[in-house]
CSV table of C-alpha atoms in Angstrom, one decimal:
chain,number,residue,atom,x,y,z
V,1,MET,CA,-17.2,65.3,50.1
V,2,LEU,CA,-17.9,63.6,46.8
V,3,ARG,CA,-16.6,60.4,48.1
V,4,PHE,CA,-18.9,60.7,51.2
V,5,LEU,CA,-21.9,61.3,48.8
V,6,LYS,CA,-21.0,58.4,46.7
V,7,ASP,CA,-20.8,56.0,49.7
V,8,SER,CA,-24.1,57.3,51.1
V,9,LYS,CA,-25.7,56.7,47.8
V,10,ALA,CA,-24.3,53.2,47.5
V,11,ALA,CA,-25.5,52.3,51.0
V,12,VAL,CA,-29.0,53.4,50.2
V,13,SER,CA,-28.9,51.3,47.0
V,14,ARG,CA,-27.9,48.3,49.1
V,15,GLN,CA,-30.8,49.0,51.4
V,16,PHE,CA,-28.5,49.5,54.4
V,17,ALA,CA,-27.3,46.0,54.5
V,18,GLY,CA,-25.8,45.3,58.0
V,19,GLY,CA,-28.5,46.5,60.4
V,20,GLY,CA,-26.7,49.5,61.8
V,21,ARG,CA,-28.0,53.0,62.7
V,22,VAL,CA,-29.0,55.3,59.9
V,23,HIS,CA,-29.0,59.0,60.5
V,24,ALA,CA,-30.8,61.0,57.8
V,25,VAL,CA,-30.1,64.7,57.5
V,26,PHE,CA,-32.6,66.7,55.5
V,27,GLY,CA,-34.3,70.2,55.0
V,28,ASN,CA,-37.7,71.5,54.1
V,29,GLU,CA,-39.9,70.4,51.4
V,30,SER,CA,-39.0,73.4,49.1
V,31,CYS,CA,-35.5,72.0,48.7
V,32,ASP,CA,-34.0,75.4,47.9
V,33,LEU,CA,-30.3,75.8,47.8
V,34,ASP,CA,-30.0,76.5,51.5
V,35,SER,CA,-31.8,73.3,52.4
V,36,ALA,CA,-29.9,71.2,49.9
V,37,ALA,CA,-26.4,72.6,50.7
V,38,ALA,CA,-27.0,72.5,54.4
V,39,SER,CA,-28.1,68.8,54.3
V,40,LEU,CA,-25.1,67.8,52.2
V,41,THR,CA,-22.5,69.6,54.2
V,42,TYR,CA,-23.8,69.0,57.7
V,43,ALA,CA,-24.2,65.3,57.1
V,44,TYR,CA,-20.6,65.3,55.9
V,45,LEU,CA,-19.5,67.0,59.1
V,46,LEU,CA,-21.5,64.6,61.3
V,47,SER,CA,-20.1,61.6,59.5
V,48,SER,CA,-16.6,62.6,60.3
V,49,MET,CA,-17.4,62.4,64.0
V,50,ASP,CA,-19.2,59.1,64.2
V,51,ARG,CA,-17.9,56.2,62.2
V,52,GLU,CA,-20.4,53.7,63.6
V,53,THR,CA,-23.5,55.4,62.1
V,54,LEU,CA,-24.4,55.7,58.5
V,55,PHE,CA,-25.2,59.4,57.7
V,56,VAL,CA,-27.3,60.0,54.7
V,57,PRO,CA,-27.9,63.6,53.3
V,58,VAL,CA,-31.3,63.6,51.7
V,59,LEU,CA,-32.8,66.0,49.2
V,60,ASN,CA,-36.5,66.3,50.4
V,61,ILE,CA,-38.1,66.0,47.1
V,62,PRO,CA,-38.9,63.3,44.5
V,63,GLU,CA,-36.1,62.9,41.8
V,64,GLN,CA,-38.5,64.0,39.1
V,65,GLU,CA,-38.9,67.4,40.8
V,66,TYR,CA,-35.1,68.0,40.8
V,67,PRO,CA,-35.0,69.8,37.4
V,68,LEU,CA,-37.5,72.4,38.9
V,69,LYS,CA,-34.8,73.5,41.3
V,70,THR,CA,-32.7,75.4,38.7
V,71,GLU,CA,-30.2,77.1,41.0
V,72,VAL,CA,-29.6,73.7,42.9
V,73,THR,CA,-29.1,71.7,39.7
V,74,PHE,CA,-26.9,74.4,38.2
V,75,PHE,CA,-24.6,74.9,41.2
V,76,LEU,CA,-24.2,71.2,42.2
V,77,HIS,CA,-23.4,70.4,38.6
V,78,LYS,CA,-20.8,73.2,38.5
V,79,LEU,CA,-19.2,71.7,41.6
V,80,GLY,CA,-19.1,68.2,40.0
V,81,ILE,CA,-22.0,66.7,42.0
V,82,GLY,CA,-24.3,64.9,39.7
V,83,LYS,CA,-27.8,63.6,40.3
V,84,GLU,CA,-26.3,60.1,40.5
V,85,HIS,CA,-24.5,61.2,43.7
V,86,LEU,CA,-27.7,62.4,45.5
V,87,VAL,CA,-30.3,60.6,47.6
V,88,PHE,CA,-33.9,61.8,47.0
V,89,ARG,CA,-36.6,61.4,49.7
V,90,PRO,CA,-38.6,58.5,48.1
V,91,GLU,CA,-35.5,56.4,47.9
V,92,LEU,CA,-35.6,55.9,51.8
V,93,ASP,CA,-38.3,54.1,53.6
V,94,LEU,CA,-37.9,56.2,56.8
V,95,ALA,CA,-41.0,54.7,58.4
V,96,ALA,CA,-39.6,51.1,58.1
V,97,LEU,CA,-36.2,52.3,59.6
V,98,HIS,CA,-38.2,53.9,62.4
V,99,ARG,CA,-40.2,50.7,63.1
V,100,ALA,CA,-36.8,48.8,63.3
V,101,GLY,CA,-35.5,51.3,65.8
V,102,ARG,CA,-32.7,52.2,63.5
V,103,LEU,CA,-33.5,55.7,62.5
V,104,LEU,CA,-32.1,59.1,63.7
V,105,ILE,CA,-32.9,62.4,62.0
V,106,THR,CA,-31.3,65.8,62.0
V,107,LEU,CA,-33.3,68.6,60.5
V,108,VAL,CA,-31.6,71.5,58.8
V,109,ASP,CA,-33.3,74.8,57.7
V,110,ARG,CA,-36.5,73.6,59.4
V,111,HIS,CA,-37.5,72.7,63.0
V,112,ARG,CA,-40.3,70.2,62.9
V,113,LEU,CA,-42.0,67.4,61.0
V,114,ASP,CA,-45.6,67.8,59.8
V,115,GLY,CA,-48.2,65.9,57.9
V,116,PRO,CA,-47.2,62.4,56.9
V,117,ASP,CA,-43.8,62.9,58.5
V,118,ALA,CA,-45.2,63.7,61.9
V,119,PRO,CA,-44.9,60.1,63.2
V,120,LEU,CA,-41.1,60.4,62.6
V,121,GLN,CA,-40.7,63.3,65.1
V,122,PRO,CA,-39.5,60.9,67.9
V,123,CYS,CA,-36.5,60.1,65.8
V,124,VAL,CA,-35.4,63.8,65.5
V,125,VAL,CA,-32.2,64.2,67.7
V,126,HIS,CA,-31.0,67.5,66.5
V,127,VAL,CA,-32.3,70.6,64.7
V,128,LEU,CA,-30.2,73.4,63.0
V,129,ASP,CA,-32.4,76.2,61.8
V,130,HIS,CA,-32.4,80.1,61.3
V,131,ARG,CA,-36.0,81.0,61.7
V,132,GLN,CA,-38.1,81.4,64.8
V,133,PRO,CA,-40.2,78.3,65.8
V,134,ASP,CA,-43.9,78.6,65.8
V,135,ARG,CA,-44.5,76.3,68.7
V,136,PRO,CA,-42.5,74.9,71.7
V,137,LEU,CA,-39.8,72.5,70.6
V,138,SER,CA,-37.8,69.8,72.4
V,139,ASP,CA,-34.1,69.5,73.3
V,140,ASP,CA,-31.3,69.5,70.9
V,141,VAL,CA,-32.6,72.4,68.9
V,142,VAL,CA,-30.3,75.2,67.8
V,143,ILE,CA,-32.1,78.2,66.3
V,144,GLU,CA,-30.2,81.4,65.5
V,145,PRO,CA,-31.7,84.2,63.3
V,146,VAL,CA,-29.0,84.5,60.6
V,147,GLY,CA,-29.5,85.0,56.9
V,148,SER,CA,-28.7,81.5,55.8
V,149,CYS,CA,-28.7,78.0,57.5
V,150,CYS,CA,-25.5,77.4,55.7
V,151,THR,CA,-23.9,80.1,57.8
V,152,LEU,CA,-24.6,78.0,60.8
V,153,VAL,CA,-23.2,74.9,59.1
V,154,ALA,CA,-20.1,76.9,58.1
V,155,GLU,CA,-19.5,78.0,61.6
V,156,ARG,CA,-19.6,74.4,62.9
V,157,LEU,CA,-17.3,73.1,60.2
V,158,PHE,CA,-14.8,75.7,61.1
V,159,GLN,CA,-15.0,75.0,64.9
V,160,LEU,CA,-15.4,71.1,64.7
V,161,ASN,CA,-13.5,70.0,61.6
V,162,ARG,CA,-11.9,72.7,59.5
V,163,SER,CA,-9.9,70.1,57.5
V,164,LEU,CA,-13.3,69.1,55.7
V,165,ILE,CA,-13.5,72.5,54.0
V,166,ASP,CA,-11.9,72.0,50.6
V,167,ARG,CA,-12.8,74.0,47.5
V,168,THR,CA,-16.0,72.2,46.9
V,169,VAL,CA,-17.3,72.7,50.3
V,170,ALA,CA,-16.2,76.2,50.5
V,171,ASP,CA,-17.8,77.1,47.2
V,172,LEU,CA,-21.1,75.4,48.0
V,173,LEU,CA,-21.4,77.2,51.3
V,174,LEU,CA,-20.2,80.5,50.2
V,175,GLY,CA,-22.5,80.5,47.1
V,176,THR,CA,-25.5,79.6,49.2
V,177,ILE,CA,-24.9,82.2,51.9
V,178,VAL,CA,-24.4,85.0,49.3
V,179,LEU,CA,-27.6,83.9,47.5
V,180,ASP,CA,-29.6,83.6,50.7
V,181,THR,CA,-28.6,87.0,52.0
V,182,VAL,CA,-29.1,88.7,48.6
V,183,ASN,CA,-25.3,89.3,48.5
V,184,MET,CA,-25.5,91.1,51.9
V,185,SER,CA,-27.7,93.8,50.4
V,186,ALA,CA,-28.6,96.5,52.8
V,187,ALA,CA,-32.0,96.9,51.2
V,188,ALA,CA,-33.0,93.3,51.5
V,189,GLN,CA,-31.9,93.3,55.2
V,190,ARG,CA,-31.2,89.5,55.1
V,191,GLY,CA,-27.6,89.4,56.2
V,192,THR,CA,-26.2,89.5,59.8
V,193,PRO,CA,-22.6,90.0,61.0
V,194,LYS,CA,-22.2,86.3,61.3
V,195,ASP,CA,-23.1,85.8,57.6
V,196,ARG,CA,-20.6,88.4,56.7
V,197,LEU,CA,-18.0,86.7,58.9
V,198,MET,CA,-18.5,83.3,57.4
V,199,ILE,CA,-18.3,84.8,53.9
V,200,SER,CA,-14.9,86.3,54.8
V,201,PHE,CA,-13.7,82.9,56.2
V,202,LEU,CA,-14.9,80.9,53.2
V,203,GLU,CA,-13.8,83.2,50.4
V,204,PRO,CA,-10.0,82.5,50.7
V,205,LEU,CA,-10.8,78.8,50.7
V,206,SER,CA,-13.0,78.8,47.7
V,207,SER,CA,-12.1,78.3,44.0
V,208,GLY,CA,-11.8,82.1,43.2
V,209,ASP,CA,-15.3,83.3,42.2
V,210,SER,CA,-16.0,86.4,44.3
V,211,PRO,CA,-19.3,86.9,46.1
V,212,ASP,CA,-20.5,89.2,43.5
V,213,GLN,CA,-19.7,86.7,40.7
V,214,LEU,CA,-21.4,83.9,42.7
V,215,PHE,CA,-24.5,85.9,43.3
V,216,GLU,CA,-24.9,87.0,39.8
V,217,MET,CA,-24.6,83.4,38.4
V,218,LEU,CA,-26.8,81.8,41.0
V,219,GLN,CA,-29.5,84.6,40.7
V,220,ARG,CA,-29.4,84.0,36.9
V,221,ALA,CA,-29.7,80.3,37.4
V,222,LYS,CA,-32.6,80.7,39.9
V,223,GLY,CA,-34.4,83.0,37.5
V,224,ASP,CA,-33.8,80.9,34.4
V,225,VAL,CA,-37.3,79.4,34.2
V,226,SER,CA,-37.6,79.6,30.4
V,227,ARG,CA,-38.2,75.8,30.2
V,228,LEU,CA,-40.8,75.7,33.1
V,229,SER,CA,-44.5,76.0,32.6
V,230,SER,CA,-46.4,78.3,35.1
V,231,PHE,CA,-47.4,75.2,37.1
V,232,GLU,CA,-43.8,73.9,37.3
V,233,LEU,CA,-42.8,77.5,38.4
V,234,LEU,CA,-45.3,77.4,41.3
V,235,ARG,CA,-44.0,74.0,42.3
V,236,LYS,CA,-40.3,75.1,42.1
V,237,ASP,CA,-40.4,76.7,45.6
V,238,GLN,CA,-43.4,76.0,47.7
V,239,LYS,CA,-44.3,75.6,51.3
V,240,ALA,CA,-47.6,74.7,53.1
V,241,ALA,CA,-49.6,76.6,55.7
V,242,ASP,CA,-52.5,74.5,57.1
V,243,GLY,CA,-55.4,75.2,59.5
V,244,ALA,CA,-58.3,73.1,60.4
V,245,ALA,CA,-60.7,75.3,58.2
V,246,LEU,CA,-58.4,76.5,55.4
V,247,SER,CA,-55.1,75.6,54.0
V,248,ALA,CA,-52.7,77.4,51.7
V,249,VAL,CA,-49.6,76.9,49.5
V,250,VAL,CA,-47.1,79.7,49.7
V,251,CYS,CA,-45.0,79.9,46.5
V,252,SER,CA,-42.0,82.1,45.8
V,253,VAL,CA,-41.4,83.0,42.2
V,254,PRO,CA,-38.0,84.5,40.8
V,255,MET,CA,-39.8,87.6,39.4
V,256,LEU,CA,-42.4,90.0,40.4
V,257,VAL,CA,-45.9,88.4,40.7
V,258,LYS,CA,-47.3,91.1,38.6
V,259,ASP,CA,-45.1,89.8,35.7
V,260,PHE,CA,-45.9,86.1,36.5
V,261,VAL,CA,-49.7,86.6,36.3
V,262,ARG,CA,-49.3,88.0,32.8
V,263,ALA,CA,-48.8,84.5,31.5
V,264,PRO,CA,-51.9,83.1,29.9
V,265,ASP,CA,-51.8,79.9,32.0
V,266,ALA,CA,-50.9,81.7,35.4
V,267,VAL,CA,-54.4,81.5,37.0
V,268,SER,CA,-55.1,78.0,35.7
V,269,ALA,CA,-51.7,77.0,37.2
V,270,CYS,CA,-52.8,78.4,40.6
V,271,ASN,CA,-56.0,76.5,40.3
V,272,GLN,CA,-54.2,73.3,39.3
V,273,LEU,CA,-51.9,73.7,42.4
V,274,CYS,CA,-54.9,74.0,44.7
V,275,GLN,CA,-56.5,70.9,43.2
V,276,SER,CA,-53.3,68.7,43.2
V,277,THR,CA,-52.4,69.6,46.8
V,278,GLY,CA,-56.0,69.7,48.2
V,279,ARG,CA,-55.5,73.3,49.5
V,280,ASP,CA,-57.8,76.3,49.3
V,281,LEU,CA,-55.4,79.2,48.5
V,282,VAL,CA,-52.2,80.0,46.7
V,283,VAL,CA,-50.2,82.9,48.1
V,284,LEU,CA,-47.6,84.1,45.6
V,285,MET,CA,-44.5,86.0,46.6
V,286,GLY,CA,-42.2,87.7,44.0
V,287,SER,CA,-39.1,89.7,44.1
V,288,GLN,CA,-36.8,91.5,41.7
V,289,THR,CA,-33.1,92.5,42.1
V,290,GLY,CA,-31.5,95.2,40.2
V,291,THR,CA,-30.8,98.9,41.0
V,292,GLU,CA,-33.6,98.6,43.5
V,293,PHE,CA,-34.7,95.6,45.3
V,294,SER,CA,-38.6,95.2,45.3
V,295,ARG,CA,-41.2,92.7,46.3
V,296,ASP,CA,-44.9,92.0,45.7
V,297,LEU,CA,-47.5,89.5,46.8
V,298,ALA,CA,-50.8,88.0,45.6
V,299,VAL,CA,-53.5,85.8,47.0
V,300,PHE,CA,-55.4,83.3,44.7
V,301,SER,CA,-58.4,81.3,45.6
V,302,ALA,CA,-61.6,80.2,43.9
V,303,LYS,CA,-63.4,80.8,47.2
V,304,ASP,CA,-64.0,84.5,47.6
V,305,GLU,CA,-64.5,84.4,51.4
V,306,ALA,CA,-61.3,82.5,52.0
V,307,ARG,CA,-59.3,84.9,49.7
V,308,ASN,CA,-60.8,88.0,51.4
V,309,GLN,CA,-60.0,86.6,54.9
V,310,VAL,CA,-56.4,86.0,54.1
V,311,CYS,CA,-56.0,89.3,52.4
V,312,ALA,CA,-57.4,91.1,55.3
V,313,ALA,CA,-55.1,89.3,57.7
V,314,LEU,CA,-52.0,90.0,55.7
V,315,GLU,CA,-53.0,93.7,55.2
V,316,GLY,CA,-53.6,94.1,58.9
V,317,ALA,CA,-50.4,92.4,60.0
V,318,VAL,CA,-48.4,94.4,62.5
V,319,THR,CA,-45.5,92.2,63.5
V,320,PRO,CA,-44.1,92.7,60.9
V,321,CYS,CA,-46.1,95.2,58.9
V,322,LEU,CA,-45.9,94.1,55.2
V,323,GLY,CA,-46.7,97.5,53.9
V,324,LEU,CA,-49.3,96.0,51.4
V,325,SER,CA,-51.1,98.2,48.8
V,326,ARG,CA,-53.7,96.7,46.5
V,327,VAL,CA,-53.0,97.2,42.8
V,328,SER,CA,-55.0,96.3,39.7
V,329,SER,CA,-55.2,92.6,39.1
V,330,PRO,CA,-55.9,91.1,35.7
V,331,HIS,CA,-57.9,88.2,37.2
V,332,GLN,CA,-61.0,88.1,39.3
V,333,ARG,CA,-59.9,85.3,41.7
V,334,LEU,CA,-56.4,86.8,42.3
V,335,THR,CA,-55.8,89.8,44.5
V,336,LEU,CA,-52.5,91.6,43.9
V,337,PHE,CA,-50.5,93.8,46.2
V,338,SER,CA,-47.3,95.8,46.1
V,339,GLN,CA,-45.1,95.3,49.2
V,340,ALA,CA,-43.4,98.3,50.7
V,341,ASN,CA,-41.5,96.2,53.4
V,342,VAL,CA,-39.0,94.5,51.1
V,343,ALA,CA,-37.3,92.9,54.2
V,344,ALA,CA,-40.4,90.7,54.8
V,345,SER,CA,-39.5,87.6,52.9
V,346,ARG,CA,-41.5,84.3,53.1
V,347,LYS,CA,-39.8,83.6,56.4
V,348,ALA,CA,-41.8,86.5,57.7
V,349,VAL,CA,-45.1,86.0,55.9
V,350,LEU,CA,-45.4,82.2,56.4
V,351,PRO,CA,-45.7,82.5,60.2
V,352,LEU,CA,-48.3,85.3,59.8
V,353,LEU,CA,-50.4,83.2,57.5
V,354,GLN,CA,-50.0,80.0,59.7
V,355,ALA,CA,-51.1,82.0,62.8
V,356,HIS,CA,-54.2,83.4,60.9
V,357,LEU,CA,-55.2,79.9,59.6
V,358,ALA,CA,-54.6,78.3,63.0
V,359,ALA,CA,-56.9,80.8,64.7
V,360,LEU,CA,-59.9,80.0,62.3
V,361,PRO,CA,-62.4,77.7,63.9
V,362,ALA,CA,-62.7,74.2,62.5
V,363,PRO,CA,-65.9,73.4,60.5
V,364,ALA,CA,-68.8,72.2,62.5
V,365,GLY,CA,-68.6,68.5,63.3
V,366,SER,CA,-65.0,68.1,62.3
V,367,ASP,CA,-62.2,66.6,64.4
V,368,SER,CA,-59.5,69.1,65.3
V,369,GLY,CA,-56.9,66.5,65.2
V,370,GLU,CA,-53.7,66.3,63.3
V,371,LEU,CA,-53.5,67.9,59.9
V,372,SER,CA,-53.3,65.6,56.8
V,373,PRO,CA,-51.0,66.4,53.9
V,374,VAL,CA,-53.8,68.4,52.3
V,375,GLY,CA,-54.5,70.4,55.3
V,376,ARG,CA,-57.7,68.6,56.5
V,377,PRO,CA,-58.0,67.3,60.0
V,378,THR,CA,-57.7,63.6,60.4
V,379,PRO,CA,-58.9,61.7,63.6
V,380,ARG,CA,-56.3,61.4,66.3
V,381,ARG,CA,-54.9,58.0,66.8
V,382,ALA,CA,-53.0,56.6,69.7
V,383,SER,CA,-49.4,56.5,68.7
V,384,PRO,CA,-47.2,53.5,69.7
V,385,PRO,CA,-44.3,54.3,71.9
V,386,PRO,CA,-41.2,55.0,69.8
V,387,PRO,CA,-38.4,52.6,69.9
V,388,ALA,CA,-35.5,53.4,72.2
V,389,LEU,CA,-33.0,55.6,70.5
V,390,PRO,CA,-29.4,55.8,71.1
V,391,HIS,CA,-28.0,59.0,72.6
V,392,PRO,CA,-28.1,62.0,70.2
V,393,VAL,CA,-24.9,62.7,68.2
V,394,ARG,CA,-22.9,65.3,70.1
V,395,PRO,CA,-20.2,66.6,68.0
V,396,GLU,CA,-19.3,69.4,70.6
V,397,VAL,CA,-18.1,66.5,72.9
V,398,SER,CA,-15.9,64.5,70.5
V,399,ALA,CA,-14.5,67.3,68.3
V,400,ASP,CA,-11.1,68.6,68.6
V,401,LEU,CA,-11.5,72.4,68.6
V,402,ARG,CA,-7.7,73.2,68.5
V,403,PRO,CA,-6.1,74.6,65.4
V,404,PRO,CA,-5.7,73.6,62.6
V,405,ASN,CA,-9.0,71.7,62.8
V,406,GLY,CA,-10.7,74.6,64.7
V,407,ILE,CA,-10.7,78.3,64.5
V,408,ASP,CA,-8.1,80.0,66.6
V,409,LEU,CA,-10.4,82.1,68.8
V,410,ALA,CA,-7.4,84.4,69.6
V,411,LEU,CA,-7.8,85.9,66.1
V,412,SER,CA,-9.8,88.7,67.5
V,413,ALA,CA,-12.3,89.5,70.3
V,414,GLN,CA,-15.0,90.1,67.5
V,415,VAL,CA,-14.5,86.7,66.1
V,416,ALA,CA,-14.5,85.0,69.5
V,417,ALA,CA,-17.7,86.7,70.4
V,418,LEU,CA,-19.4,85.7,67.1
V,419,LEU,CA,-18.3,82.1,67.3
V,420,GLU,CA,-19.8,81.8,70.8
V,421,PRO,CA,-23.2,82.9,69.7
V,422,THR,CA,-26.2,83.9,71.8
V,423,SER,CA,-28.5,81.2,70.3
V,424,THR,CA,-32.3,81.0,70.7
V,425,VAL,CA,-33.0,77.5,72.0
V,426,SER,CA,-36.5,76.2,72.8
V,427,THR,CA,-36.8,73.2,75.0
V,428,ALA,CA,-39.6,71.1,76.4
V,429,ARG,CA,-38.9,72.3,79.9
V,430,GLY,CA,-40.0,75.9,79.4
V,431,PRO,CA,-40.6,78.7,76.9
V,432,THR,CA,-38.1,79.9,74.4
V,433,SER,CA,-35.2,81.4,76.1
V,434,THR,CA,-31.9,82.9,75.0
V,435,VAL,CA,-28.8,81.1,76.2
V,436,ARG,CA,-25.1,81.3,75.8
V,437,GLY,CA,-23.3,78.0,75.5
V,438,PRO,CA,-22.3,75.2,73.2
V,439,LEU,CA,-23.1,75.6,69.5
V,440,ILE,CA,-25.0,72.4,69.4
V,441,ALA,CA,-27.5,72.0,72.2
V,442,SER,CA,-27.4,69.0,74.5
C-alpha cells in the first residue's frame, strides 16, 4: 500500500499531468481514524481494479491540523506511513477537476457533501458508510449499520482482492475496527457480528498485536492531548449541525466533559470555536473507558435562548432517549449533563440535533436556501449542468471472487450469510429500503 500512497502523492504534486480521470476517496471533516483508514484502504482496493483512473485517498483536513489527530498520526507513523505519503484536502483543487469533467468521488464514513462542497455532489459515484442517512440519497450508496466503516472496507477487500491485505493493511483495519467498537465492549454496544467477524479474519494476517493491545495503545494515543490547548482539543474531532436559524459544532473530547471544563481556558475555547466557525453553539460529548464505560454531554452558547432550546430538545429526545440528567456546571454559559444511555455516541446525537435545528423557522426576511459553511442561508443560485461522467466504478463486476483472492464462502453458513449482508440502500427512486444483493450498489 505504501507504493500506492507514494504514487498518488507524486501524481498530486505533478498536478495530474496527462488529463485522465481523477477519483478522490475521502471521509468526513473530523478525519478520525475510521475516516482516514477507510479512505486509504478503500482507494487502494479501487485502484487495483481500474488501472486507467488515478485514485487519490484524501485526508479531509488541512495539513496543519494533522497533529491534532493524535491517534491517526500515532498509528500511521507506527505502520511506516509518514505525512509525506499523505494527500491533504487543500492540495487538490477539486472544483477545477470538476469543471474539467475529470473528477469522480467516493465517500467513505459519510454519505453526502455539504456547505462549500455541495457543488461537487454530482461527482459522487459511490458511498460506503455505516450510519443512517438523514435525507434521501441517490444510487450507488451502501449503508450498513456496523461499528466501523473499516469493517465494510475489510469485507470488500476479502471478497474482491484478498491479496492486497498485507500486514500493514491488516493492522490498519484491525486497529481501527477495535478502536471504533471500543474493543467490542458490551457496555458501549458499538460492535456487531460483522465487526467481530472481520476482526477474526484480520487478526491472523496482522503483525501480532492482539485486539486488546491495539485498543490500549490507540486509546492511549487518542487520549494523549497533553500538548494540545483546549481550543485545539475541541478542533481535534468536530462535526457541524446546521439549520437556517441556529448552527452548532459537535465536539468529541477523549475524556469526560466535566473534567474538560475544569481547564481555565475551556469556556473561552468554546467561545473562540463559535466565533471562528460562525456558529451559535458548541455541543461537547465526552467518554471514559475503564472498569465502567461512561459518557457525559454539555451545551455551550453565549445565547441563552439557543442553549435552552437545544438542551430541551436533547433532554426530550425519545429515539433514542439519551438519559440526560443535569449536573452542576462551573460556568453560566455551559449546561452540563450526565448521560445514562452510554450506547448513544455522536452518531446518535448528531441526527437528533440536526433534526431539531432543521425544524426551527428561518429568521424573518431570510432566504431558506443552501447553508453556507458557517450555517447561515445563502441565496439559491442556478447550478450549471454537471459535465458528463463516465460510468461509476463497479468492482463487483470486474473482481475475481474465487479463492485465493476472495473468501471461500463454503467456510461456514454463518460466514456466507454475513458476507452477503442485508444492506440499507437509499435511492432516488423511492424511500430507504432494505435489499439483499451485491456488496456495492449499482
